[in-house]
XYZ file of C-alpha atoms in Angstrom:
640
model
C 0.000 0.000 0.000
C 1.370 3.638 -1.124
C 0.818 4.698 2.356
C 2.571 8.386 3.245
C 5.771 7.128 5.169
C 7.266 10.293 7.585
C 7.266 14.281 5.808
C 7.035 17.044 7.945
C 4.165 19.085 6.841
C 5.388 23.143 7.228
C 3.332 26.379 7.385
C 1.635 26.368 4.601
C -5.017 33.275 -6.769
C -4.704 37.619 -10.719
C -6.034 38.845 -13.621
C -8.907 37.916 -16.125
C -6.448 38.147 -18.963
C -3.906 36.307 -17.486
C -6.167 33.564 -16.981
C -7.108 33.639 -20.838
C -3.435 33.897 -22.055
C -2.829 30.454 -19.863
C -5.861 28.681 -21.388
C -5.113 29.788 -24.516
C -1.214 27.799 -23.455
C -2.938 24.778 -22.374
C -4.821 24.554 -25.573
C -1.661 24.696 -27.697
C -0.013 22.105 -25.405
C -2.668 19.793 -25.500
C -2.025 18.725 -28.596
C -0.844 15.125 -29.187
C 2.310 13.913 -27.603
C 3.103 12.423 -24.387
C 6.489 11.044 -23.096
C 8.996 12.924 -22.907
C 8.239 15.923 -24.116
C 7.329 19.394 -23.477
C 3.728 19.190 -25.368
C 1.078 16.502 -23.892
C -2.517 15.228 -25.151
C -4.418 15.695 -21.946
C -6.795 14.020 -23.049
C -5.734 10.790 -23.943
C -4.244 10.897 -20.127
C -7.248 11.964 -18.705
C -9.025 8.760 -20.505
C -6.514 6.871 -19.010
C -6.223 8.365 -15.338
C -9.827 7.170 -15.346
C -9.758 3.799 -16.402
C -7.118 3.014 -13.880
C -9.681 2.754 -11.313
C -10.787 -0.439 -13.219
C -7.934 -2.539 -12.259
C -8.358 -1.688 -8.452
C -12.106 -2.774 -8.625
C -13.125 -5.343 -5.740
C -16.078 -7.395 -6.359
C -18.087 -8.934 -8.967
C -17.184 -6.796 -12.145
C -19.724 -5.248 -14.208
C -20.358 -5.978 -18.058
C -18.712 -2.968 -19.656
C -15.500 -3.496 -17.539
C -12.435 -2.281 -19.857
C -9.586 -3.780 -18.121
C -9.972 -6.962 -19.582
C -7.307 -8.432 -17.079
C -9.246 -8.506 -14.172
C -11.868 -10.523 -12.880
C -14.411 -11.035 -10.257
C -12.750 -11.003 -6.480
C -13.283 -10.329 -2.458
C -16.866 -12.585 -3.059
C -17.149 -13.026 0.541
C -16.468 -10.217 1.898
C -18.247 -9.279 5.017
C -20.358 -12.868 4.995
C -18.541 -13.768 8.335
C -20.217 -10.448 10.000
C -23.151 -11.032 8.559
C -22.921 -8.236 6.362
C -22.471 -7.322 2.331
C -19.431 -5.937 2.071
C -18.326 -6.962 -1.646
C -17.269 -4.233 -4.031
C -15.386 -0.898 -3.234
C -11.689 -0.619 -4.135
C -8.079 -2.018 -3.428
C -6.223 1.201 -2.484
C -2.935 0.453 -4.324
C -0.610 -2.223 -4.898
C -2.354 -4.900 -2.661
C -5.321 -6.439 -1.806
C -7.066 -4.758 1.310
C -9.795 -2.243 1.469
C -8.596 0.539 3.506
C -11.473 2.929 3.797
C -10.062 5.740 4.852
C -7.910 6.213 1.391
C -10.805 5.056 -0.085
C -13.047 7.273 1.169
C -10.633 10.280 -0.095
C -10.247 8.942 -3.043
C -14.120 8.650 -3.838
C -14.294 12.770 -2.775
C -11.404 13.631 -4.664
C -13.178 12.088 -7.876
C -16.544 13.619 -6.660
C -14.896 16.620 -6.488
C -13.131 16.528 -10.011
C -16.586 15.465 -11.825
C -18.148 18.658 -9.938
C -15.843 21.064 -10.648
C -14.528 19.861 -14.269
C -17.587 17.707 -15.335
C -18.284 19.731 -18.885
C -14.378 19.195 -19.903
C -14.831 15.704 -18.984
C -18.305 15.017 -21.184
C -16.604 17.180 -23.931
C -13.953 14.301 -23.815
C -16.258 11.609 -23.784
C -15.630 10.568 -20.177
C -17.718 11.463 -18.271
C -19.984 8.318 -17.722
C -16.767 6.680 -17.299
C -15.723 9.170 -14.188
C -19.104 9.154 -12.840
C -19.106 5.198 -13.142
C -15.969 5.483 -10.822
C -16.982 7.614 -8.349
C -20.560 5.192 -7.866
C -18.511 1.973 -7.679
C -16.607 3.556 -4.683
C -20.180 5.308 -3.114
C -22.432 1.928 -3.717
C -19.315 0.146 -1.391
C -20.044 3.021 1.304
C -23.463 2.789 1.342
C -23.256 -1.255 2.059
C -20.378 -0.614 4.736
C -22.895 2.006 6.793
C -25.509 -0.615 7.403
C -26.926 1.621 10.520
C -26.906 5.047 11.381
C -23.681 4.726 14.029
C -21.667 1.470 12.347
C -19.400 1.950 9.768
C -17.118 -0.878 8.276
C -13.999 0.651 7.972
C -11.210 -2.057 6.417
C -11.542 -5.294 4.916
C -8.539 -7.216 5.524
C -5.399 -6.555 6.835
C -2.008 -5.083 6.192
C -0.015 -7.663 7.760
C -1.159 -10.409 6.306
C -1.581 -9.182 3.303
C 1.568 -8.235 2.818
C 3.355 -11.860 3.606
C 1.339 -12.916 0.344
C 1.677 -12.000 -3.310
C -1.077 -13.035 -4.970
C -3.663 -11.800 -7.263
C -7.239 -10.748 -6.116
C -9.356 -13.296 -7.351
C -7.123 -15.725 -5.647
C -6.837 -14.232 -2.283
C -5.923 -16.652 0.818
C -5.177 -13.921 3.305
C -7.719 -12.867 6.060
C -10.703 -10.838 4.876
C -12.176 -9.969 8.313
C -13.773 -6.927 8.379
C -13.470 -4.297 11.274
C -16.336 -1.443 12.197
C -16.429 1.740 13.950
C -19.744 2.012 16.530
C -20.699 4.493 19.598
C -18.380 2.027 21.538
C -15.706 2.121 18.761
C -15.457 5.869 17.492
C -14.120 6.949 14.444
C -14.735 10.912 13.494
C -11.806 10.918 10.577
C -13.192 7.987 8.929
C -16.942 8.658 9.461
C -16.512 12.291 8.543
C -14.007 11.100 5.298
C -17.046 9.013 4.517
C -19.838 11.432 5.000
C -17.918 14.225 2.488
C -17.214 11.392 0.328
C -21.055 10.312 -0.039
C -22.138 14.284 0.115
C -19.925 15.035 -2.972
C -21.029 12.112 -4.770
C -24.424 12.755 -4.400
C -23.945 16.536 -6.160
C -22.607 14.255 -9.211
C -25.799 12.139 -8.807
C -28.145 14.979 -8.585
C -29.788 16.060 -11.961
C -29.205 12.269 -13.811
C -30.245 9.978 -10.649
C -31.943 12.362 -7.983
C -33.202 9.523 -6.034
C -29.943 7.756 -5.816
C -28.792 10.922 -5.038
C -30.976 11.646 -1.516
C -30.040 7.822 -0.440
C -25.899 9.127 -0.812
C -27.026 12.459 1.321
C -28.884 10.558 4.003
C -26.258 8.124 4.442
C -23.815 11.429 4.585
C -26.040 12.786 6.901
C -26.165 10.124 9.318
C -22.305 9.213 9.449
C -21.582 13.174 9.390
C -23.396 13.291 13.115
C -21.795 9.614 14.178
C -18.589 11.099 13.673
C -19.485 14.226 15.477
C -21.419 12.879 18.342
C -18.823 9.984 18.805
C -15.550 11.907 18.664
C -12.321 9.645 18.357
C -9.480 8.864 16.102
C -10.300 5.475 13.968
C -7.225 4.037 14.002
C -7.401 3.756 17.668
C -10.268 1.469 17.469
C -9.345 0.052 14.195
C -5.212 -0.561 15.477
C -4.530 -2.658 12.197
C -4.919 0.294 10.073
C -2.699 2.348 12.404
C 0.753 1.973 10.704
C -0.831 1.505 7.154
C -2.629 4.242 7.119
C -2.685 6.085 10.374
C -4.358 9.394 11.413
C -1.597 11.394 12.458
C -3.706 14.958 12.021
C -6.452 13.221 14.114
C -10.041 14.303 13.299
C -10.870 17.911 13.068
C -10.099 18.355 9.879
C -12.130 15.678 8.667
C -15.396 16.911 10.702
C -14.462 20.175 8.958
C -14.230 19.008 5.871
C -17.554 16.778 6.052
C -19.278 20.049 6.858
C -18.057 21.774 4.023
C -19.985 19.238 1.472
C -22.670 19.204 3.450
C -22.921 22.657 2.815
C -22.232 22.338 -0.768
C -24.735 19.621 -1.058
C -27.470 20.535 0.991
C -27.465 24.526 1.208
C -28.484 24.410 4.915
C -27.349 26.804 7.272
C -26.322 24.069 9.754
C -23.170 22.833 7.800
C -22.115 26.446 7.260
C -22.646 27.173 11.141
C -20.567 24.333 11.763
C -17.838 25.100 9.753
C -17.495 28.398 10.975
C -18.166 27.526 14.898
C -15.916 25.135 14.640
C -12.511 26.657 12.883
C -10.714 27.533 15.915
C -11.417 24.344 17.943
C -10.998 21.851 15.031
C -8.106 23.850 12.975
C -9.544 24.759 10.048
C -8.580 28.679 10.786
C -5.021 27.588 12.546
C -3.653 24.843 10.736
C -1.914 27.095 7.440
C -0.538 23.408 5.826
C 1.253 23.099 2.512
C 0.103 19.162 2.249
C -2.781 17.798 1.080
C -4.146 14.413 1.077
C -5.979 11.254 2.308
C -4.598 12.211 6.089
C -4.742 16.056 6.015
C -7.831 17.915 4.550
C -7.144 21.235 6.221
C -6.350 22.540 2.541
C -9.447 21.263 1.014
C -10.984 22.715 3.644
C -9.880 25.888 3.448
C -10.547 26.219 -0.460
C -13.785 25.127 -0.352
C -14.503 27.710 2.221
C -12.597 30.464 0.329
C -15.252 29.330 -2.684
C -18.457 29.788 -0.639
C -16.759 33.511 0.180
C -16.120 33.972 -3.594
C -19.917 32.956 -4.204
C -21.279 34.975 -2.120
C -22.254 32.306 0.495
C -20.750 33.157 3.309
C -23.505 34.424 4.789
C -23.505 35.732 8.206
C -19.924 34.092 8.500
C -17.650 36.323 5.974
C -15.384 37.091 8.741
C -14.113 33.438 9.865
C -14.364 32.150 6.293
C -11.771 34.773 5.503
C -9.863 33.351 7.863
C -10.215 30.028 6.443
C -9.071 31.973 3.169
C -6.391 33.003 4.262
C -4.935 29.627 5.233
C -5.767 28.673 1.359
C -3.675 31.583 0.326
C -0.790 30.402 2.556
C -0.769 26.788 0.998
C -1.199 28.139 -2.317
C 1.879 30.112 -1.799
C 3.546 27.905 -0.003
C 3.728 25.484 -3.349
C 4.869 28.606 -5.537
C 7.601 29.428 -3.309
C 6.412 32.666 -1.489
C 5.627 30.962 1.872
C 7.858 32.593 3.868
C 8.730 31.256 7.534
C 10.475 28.053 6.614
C 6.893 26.283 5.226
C 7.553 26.263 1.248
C 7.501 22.909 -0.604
C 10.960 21.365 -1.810
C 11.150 21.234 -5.401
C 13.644 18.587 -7.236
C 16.311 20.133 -9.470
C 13.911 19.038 -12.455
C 10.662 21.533 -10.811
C 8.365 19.102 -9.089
C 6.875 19.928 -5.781
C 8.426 17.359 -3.282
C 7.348 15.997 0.243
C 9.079 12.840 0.666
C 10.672 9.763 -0.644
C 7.441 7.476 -0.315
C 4.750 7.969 -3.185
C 5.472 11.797 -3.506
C 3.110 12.541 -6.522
C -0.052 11.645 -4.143
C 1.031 15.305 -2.443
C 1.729 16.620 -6.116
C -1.688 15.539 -7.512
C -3.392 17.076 -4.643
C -1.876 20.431 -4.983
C -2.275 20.297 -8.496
C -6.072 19.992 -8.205
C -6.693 22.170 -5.325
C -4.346 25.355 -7.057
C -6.288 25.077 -10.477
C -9.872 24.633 -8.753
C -8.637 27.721 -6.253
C -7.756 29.839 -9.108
C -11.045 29.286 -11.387
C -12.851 30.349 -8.377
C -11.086 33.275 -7.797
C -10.784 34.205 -11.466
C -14.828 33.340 -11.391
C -15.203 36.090 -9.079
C -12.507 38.767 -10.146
C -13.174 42.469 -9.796
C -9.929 42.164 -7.299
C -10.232 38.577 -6.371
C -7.808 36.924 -8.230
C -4.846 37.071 -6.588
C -3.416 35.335 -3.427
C -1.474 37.591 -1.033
C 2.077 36.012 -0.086
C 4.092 36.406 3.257
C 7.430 36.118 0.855
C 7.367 37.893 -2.072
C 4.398 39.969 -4.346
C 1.056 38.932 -5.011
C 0.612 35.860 -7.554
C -2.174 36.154 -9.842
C -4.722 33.448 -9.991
C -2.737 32.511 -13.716
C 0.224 31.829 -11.916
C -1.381 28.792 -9.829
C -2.993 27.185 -13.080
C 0.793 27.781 -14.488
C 2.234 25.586 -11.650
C -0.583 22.993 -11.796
C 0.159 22.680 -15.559
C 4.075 22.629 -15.067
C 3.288 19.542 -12.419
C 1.052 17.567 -14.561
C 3.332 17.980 -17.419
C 6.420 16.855 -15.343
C 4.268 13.753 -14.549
C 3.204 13.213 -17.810
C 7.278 12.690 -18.844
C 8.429 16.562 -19.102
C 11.183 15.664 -16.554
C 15.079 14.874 -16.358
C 14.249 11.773 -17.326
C 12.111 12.040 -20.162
C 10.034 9.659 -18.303
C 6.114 9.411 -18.051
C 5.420 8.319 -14.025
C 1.917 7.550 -15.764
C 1.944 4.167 -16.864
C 0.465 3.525 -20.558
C 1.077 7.168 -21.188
C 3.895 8.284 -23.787
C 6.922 6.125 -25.186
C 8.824 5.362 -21.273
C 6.858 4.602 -18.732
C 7.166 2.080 -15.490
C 6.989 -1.413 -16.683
C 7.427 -3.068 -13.090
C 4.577 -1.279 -10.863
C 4.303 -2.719 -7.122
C 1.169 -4.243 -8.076
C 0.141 -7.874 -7.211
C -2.693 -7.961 -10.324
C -0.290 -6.483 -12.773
C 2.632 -8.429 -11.672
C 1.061 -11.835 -11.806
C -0.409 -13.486 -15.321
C -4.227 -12.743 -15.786
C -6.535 -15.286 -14.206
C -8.044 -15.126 -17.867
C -4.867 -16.361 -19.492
C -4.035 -18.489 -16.961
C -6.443 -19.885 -14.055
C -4.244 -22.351 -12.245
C -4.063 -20.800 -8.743
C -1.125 -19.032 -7.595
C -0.563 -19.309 -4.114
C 0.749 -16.758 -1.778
C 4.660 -18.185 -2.008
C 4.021 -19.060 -5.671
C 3.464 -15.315 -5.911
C 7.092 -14.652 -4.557
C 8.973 -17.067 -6.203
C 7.645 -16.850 -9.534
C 6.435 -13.710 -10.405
C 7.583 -11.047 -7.496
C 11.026 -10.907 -8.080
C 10.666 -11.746 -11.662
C 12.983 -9.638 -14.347
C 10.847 -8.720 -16.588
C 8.075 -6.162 -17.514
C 4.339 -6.923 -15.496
C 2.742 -9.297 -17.695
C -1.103 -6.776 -17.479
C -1.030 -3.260 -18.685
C -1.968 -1.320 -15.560
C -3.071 1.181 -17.709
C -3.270 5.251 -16.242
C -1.830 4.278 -12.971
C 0.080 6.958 -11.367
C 3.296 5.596 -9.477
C 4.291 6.916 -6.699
C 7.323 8.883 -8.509
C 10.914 9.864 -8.454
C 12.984 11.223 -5.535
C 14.669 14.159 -4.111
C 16.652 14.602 -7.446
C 14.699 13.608 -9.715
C 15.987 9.782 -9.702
C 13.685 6.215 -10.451
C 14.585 3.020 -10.415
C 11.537 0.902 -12.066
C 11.963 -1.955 -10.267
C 8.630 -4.034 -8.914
C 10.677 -3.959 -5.405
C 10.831 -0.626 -4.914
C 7.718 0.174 -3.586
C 8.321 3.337 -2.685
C 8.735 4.852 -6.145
C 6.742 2.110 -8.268
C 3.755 1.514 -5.952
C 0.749 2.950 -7.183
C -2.626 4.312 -5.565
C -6.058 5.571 -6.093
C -5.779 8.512 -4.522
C -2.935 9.576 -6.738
C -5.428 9.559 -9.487
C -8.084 11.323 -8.257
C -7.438 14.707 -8.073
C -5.060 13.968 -11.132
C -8.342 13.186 -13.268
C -9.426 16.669 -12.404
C -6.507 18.704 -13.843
C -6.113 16.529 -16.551
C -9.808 17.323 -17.308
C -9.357 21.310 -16.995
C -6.369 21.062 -19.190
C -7.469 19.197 -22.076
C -11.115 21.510 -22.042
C -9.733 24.462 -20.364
C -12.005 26.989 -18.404
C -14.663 25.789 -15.472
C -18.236 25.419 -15.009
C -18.952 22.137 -13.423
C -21.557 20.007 -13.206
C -22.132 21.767 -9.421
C -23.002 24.919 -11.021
C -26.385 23.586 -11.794
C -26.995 21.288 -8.656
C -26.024 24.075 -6.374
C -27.920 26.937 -5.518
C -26.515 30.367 -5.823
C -27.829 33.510 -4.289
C -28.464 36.356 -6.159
C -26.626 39.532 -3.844
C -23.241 38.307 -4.704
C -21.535 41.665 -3.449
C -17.752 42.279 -4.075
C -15.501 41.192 -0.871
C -13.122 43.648 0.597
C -9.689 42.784 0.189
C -8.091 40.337 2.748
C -5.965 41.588 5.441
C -2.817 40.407 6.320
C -3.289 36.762 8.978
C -3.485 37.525 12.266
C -2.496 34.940 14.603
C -2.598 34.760 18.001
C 0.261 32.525 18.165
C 3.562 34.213 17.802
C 7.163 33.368 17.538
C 10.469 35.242 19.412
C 13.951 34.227 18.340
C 16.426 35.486 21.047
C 20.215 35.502 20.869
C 22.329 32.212 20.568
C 22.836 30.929 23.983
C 25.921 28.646 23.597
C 28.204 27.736 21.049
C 31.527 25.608 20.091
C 33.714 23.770 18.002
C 33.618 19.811 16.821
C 34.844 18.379 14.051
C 35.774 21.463 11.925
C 32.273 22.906 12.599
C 30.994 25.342 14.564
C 27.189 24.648 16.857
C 25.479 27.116 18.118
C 22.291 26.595 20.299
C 19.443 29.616 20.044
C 16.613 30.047 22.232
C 13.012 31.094 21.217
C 9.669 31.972 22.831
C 6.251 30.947 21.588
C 3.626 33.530 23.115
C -0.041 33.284 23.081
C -1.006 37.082 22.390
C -4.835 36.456 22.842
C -5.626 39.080 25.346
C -6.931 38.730 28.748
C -9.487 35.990 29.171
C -9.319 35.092 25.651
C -8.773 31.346 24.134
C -6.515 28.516 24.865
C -3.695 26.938 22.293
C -3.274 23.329 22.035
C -2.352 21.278 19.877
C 0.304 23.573 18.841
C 2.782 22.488 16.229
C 6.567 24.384 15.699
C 8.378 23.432 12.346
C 12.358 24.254 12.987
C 14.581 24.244 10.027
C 16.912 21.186 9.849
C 17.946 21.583 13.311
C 21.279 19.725 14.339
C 21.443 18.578 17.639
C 18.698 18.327 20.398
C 15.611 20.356 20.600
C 14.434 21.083 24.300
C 11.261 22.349 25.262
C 9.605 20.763 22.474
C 8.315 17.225 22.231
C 9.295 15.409 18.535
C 6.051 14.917 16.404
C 5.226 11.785 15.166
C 4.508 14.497 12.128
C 4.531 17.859 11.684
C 7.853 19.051 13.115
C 7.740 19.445 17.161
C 4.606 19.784 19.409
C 4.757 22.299 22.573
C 3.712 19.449 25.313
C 1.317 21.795 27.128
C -1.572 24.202 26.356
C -1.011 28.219 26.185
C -3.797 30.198 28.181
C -4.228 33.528 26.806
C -0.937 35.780 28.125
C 1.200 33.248 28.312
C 4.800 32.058 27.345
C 6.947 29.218 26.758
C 10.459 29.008 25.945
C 12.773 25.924 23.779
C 15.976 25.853 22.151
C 17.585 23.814 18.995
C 21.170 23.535 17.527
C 22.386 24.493 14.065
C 25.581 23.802 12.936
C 28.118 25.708 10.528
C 31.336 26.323 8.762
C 31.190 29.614 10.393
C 28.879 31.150 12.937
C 25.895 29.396 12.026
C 22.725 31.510 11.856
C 19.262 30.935 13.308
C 17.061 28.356 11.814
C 13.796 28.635 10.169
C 10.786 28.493 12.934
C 7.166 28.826 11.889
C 4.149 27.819 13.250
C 2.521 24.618 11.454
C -1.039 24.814 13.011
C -2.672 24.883 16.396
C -6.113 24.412 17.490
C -7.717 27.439 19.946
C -10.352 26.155 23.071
């Protein structure tokens, strides 16, 4: 499974015209190619992007299924809990349902059908992309058989992973596990509830009664996960180091709001978001990751869009605060983050996290800076732009210009000349981490291949994977732009879901160009849109002192230095509480006191801030020289 591995996540749109003069780019550009070079046919890889999600189908396969490779699988599932739970998807290389990547995965397609649905009908796919996103929702609706139990995994990790095998001849566990009142789980419930919210937007005009049956099930596991707070993966411990909820659950409540909003119009979701940002994050956690663990982003745009709209409604105030978090990861991926928080970029351009399936954080940020930009472009007169701690204002065309330069990277405009998009161009990965592509097709070959079979014979196996996993997004290159395509190097060749999903989206905008989803006609707008006044610069109540270096010698030819710093909560007298309060520090060299190591996210301060008060810690950088101060920012905090 691509899960994320260990980045630190740090602190995390422009004219009319310059909007036109990009489309008008992206039109030329589309033109056919792919591979290698600088001009791609996003539409051929949108096709593909979408038909990945065949291969990682679960279940008993439908009539018009493409990838001819596959066949029927998980048959059982759920029978020993007395419950339906065939279908849904395998989340990447393996053969588990995780649903808390799945869950993402079926928003993030939701979301790209919404947003980019006209591009995607103009290239004759969007039945295809709106077949996707219902295989994932049908799966949700079985696993939320009553309003507080959710089935949450089928399968697990660890045995799983001591097989290679294909699906349809699985010998490994296929128990199921379930959240309840007694076993809480507000990330995955809430993940699930904005999953079945957005797809029911995509259902609305063609299926409206399908449609209400996604909302009520959205509903329901939107106040389970509310009225039962708790992290899943502490009830669920065997999804814990697969795919563990290391940003807990706020965002995720959040974030379910948000579509409930989107999807329902009422008042309620909107009162939530905004009574909620300070206690769940959404207004203090300024990220510049997004994905299936951390939705403050997503979030935070969709927010920024109901502003834009004109739907703020008595809220404006606090949803420019959530805006102004969306402006901070927005120019945190374009370099003008200031404070330590920008994304690393490889010599070759691409945004990069981490070592471990990197282009699931560069798909993301791909989707959220084009959809952020059409909105604000949508509602110009001033809008469109996205004011930067480090460095002038960057136009709503600059964000579409990243996304593009991203996608075309991916799509084999890199160092390498290679497409990380398999089936797409001249090079591409021939050894994905993937046990269906890796092992001969059931079809060509039914004699059973046993878990060790798996190993011996095809696993470690020279040669190119036997099935075309066609459109699958690997998980990429490293630090510099480097790839081995080997089927053992999972954490470059795996693929997952999720890395398509928001992919199909920006593949979608560039090969139409423009917006106007299908959620302009499913949502209603009202008619005072008035023109916003311009955002001011964040305010945060949480502020940062760097004091003098407090020490310092000589080892080794180098010279340390240790500094000290205060954190202060500047809320005034009786005001709110910090906690949860995250510190990135700049490649620090030595010990860190005061602060408590993350298990992501930098450093954690170990105790709450009251309004008025201080705390001190210190780190050590090292030099040739006198070695300055290192970067220290605030990643996020939650106020009580």
């Amino acid at each position: 499974m691509a899960r994320r591995g260990g980045a630190a996540a740090s602190s995390s749109m422009a004219n009319l015209l310059g909007v036109a003069l990009v489309l008008a780019a992206t039109a030329q550009t589309s033109a056919r190619g792919g591979g290698g070079g600088g001009r791609h046919d996003y539409g051929m890889a949108l096709s593909k992007s979408i038909l990945y999600f065949e291969a990682q189908r679960s279940g008993v396969l439908p009539g018009n299924q493409r990838i001819a490779w596959r066949a029927n699988s998980g048959l059982a599932d759920g029978k020993a809990n007395g419950v339906d739970l065939v279908g849904g998807y395998y989340d990447a290389g393996d053969n588990v349902k995780f649903g808390f990547p799945m869950a993402f995965t079926v928003t993030m397609m939701a979301w790209s059908v919404l947003e980019y649905g006209k591009q995607m009908a103009a290239a004759g796919e969007l039945g295809h992309a709106m077949d996707a996103v219902r295989w994932g929702a049908d799966y949700f609706v079985k696993a939320h058989p009553a309003p507080n139990v959710l089935y949450g995994e089928v399968g697990d990790g660890d045995s799983d992973h001591v097989c290679w095998q294909r699906p349809e001849d699985m010998t490994t566990s296929r128990q199921a596990y379930r959240l309840d009142p007694q076993h809480p789980g507000s990330d995955l419930a809430g993940e699930t509830a904005a999953a079945l919210a957005a797809a029911s937007l995509v259902f609305r005009s063609s299926n409206p009664g399908y449609a209400n049956q996604l909302l009520q099930h959205s509903k329901q596991l939107f106040d389970f996960a509310d009225k039962y707070r708790g992290k899943y993966d502490d009830s669920m411990p065997v999804a814990k180091k697969f795919y563990g909820s290391f940003s807990g659950y706020g965002d995720e409540l959040l974030w379910a709001s948000a579509w409930l909003y989107q999807a329902t119009d009422n008042r309620r979701y909107l009162d939530y978001l905004a009574n909620n940002g300070d206690a769940l994050g959404g207004t203090g956690w300024a990220t510049n990751e997004f994905g299936w663990d951390v939705k403050y982003p997503g979030v935070q745009v969709l927010a920024a869009k109901f502003l834009l709209q004109g739907k703020a409604g008595p809220h404006a105030t606090v949803l420019r605060r959530y805006q102004r978090n969306a402006d901070v990861f927005a120019c945190s991926c374009l370099g003008k983050g200031g404070g330590g928080g920008n994304v690393g970029r490889t010599p070759g351009g691409l945004m990069y996290h981490q070592g471990w399936n990197n282009l699931q954080f560069v798909t993301g940020a791909s989707f959220l800076l084009a959809v952020y930009a059409d909105h604000l472009a949508a509602a110009g007169r001033g809008q469109a732009v996205v004011r930067c701690q480090a460095g002038p204002a960057a136009r709503a065309s600059e964000l579409v210009a990243l996304a593009k330069s991203q996608v075309d990277y991916i799509l084999g405009s890199n160092p390498r000349g290679i497409s990380y998009m398999v089936g797409y161009g001249a090079r591409y990965p021939r050894r994905a981490h993937h046990r269906g592509a890796s092992i001969v097709s059931i079809r060509a070959n039914p004699s059973f291949v046993s878990c060790k079979d798996g190993y011996a014979s095809w696993f470690g196996r020279a040669g190119s994977n036997p099935n075309l996993l066609d459109g699958a997004v690997v998980g990429g290159p490293d630090g510099r732009d480097g790839f081995a395509d080997e089927r053992n190097n999972y954490q470059q060749t795996e693929v997952a879901t999720y890395n398509n999903a928001p992919l199909m989206g920006v593949l979608a905008r560039l090969a139409g160009g423009g917006r106007g989803g299908l959620a302009e006609a499913a949502i209603k707008r009202p008619d005072n849109q008035t023109l916003l006044p311009p955002l001011a610069a964040a305010a945060s109540p949480v502020e940062i002192t760097q004091l003098n270096a407090t020490a310092s010698w000589k080892k080794d030819g180098r010279t340390y230095r240790r500094y000290a710093a205060t954190v202060s909560n500047r809320s005034p007298a009786g005001g709110k509480t910090v906690e949860e309060l995250h510190i990135g520090i700049g490649k620090p060299h030595g010990p860190v006191w005061g602060l408590e190591k993350a298990a992501r996210y930098g450093y954690v301060l170990p105790s709450s801030l009251a309004a008025g008060e201080s705390a001190a810690f210190a780190y050590v950088v090292r030099g040739r020289a006198a070695p300055p101060p290192a970067d220290v920012w605030v990643i996020g905090y939650k106020l009580v």
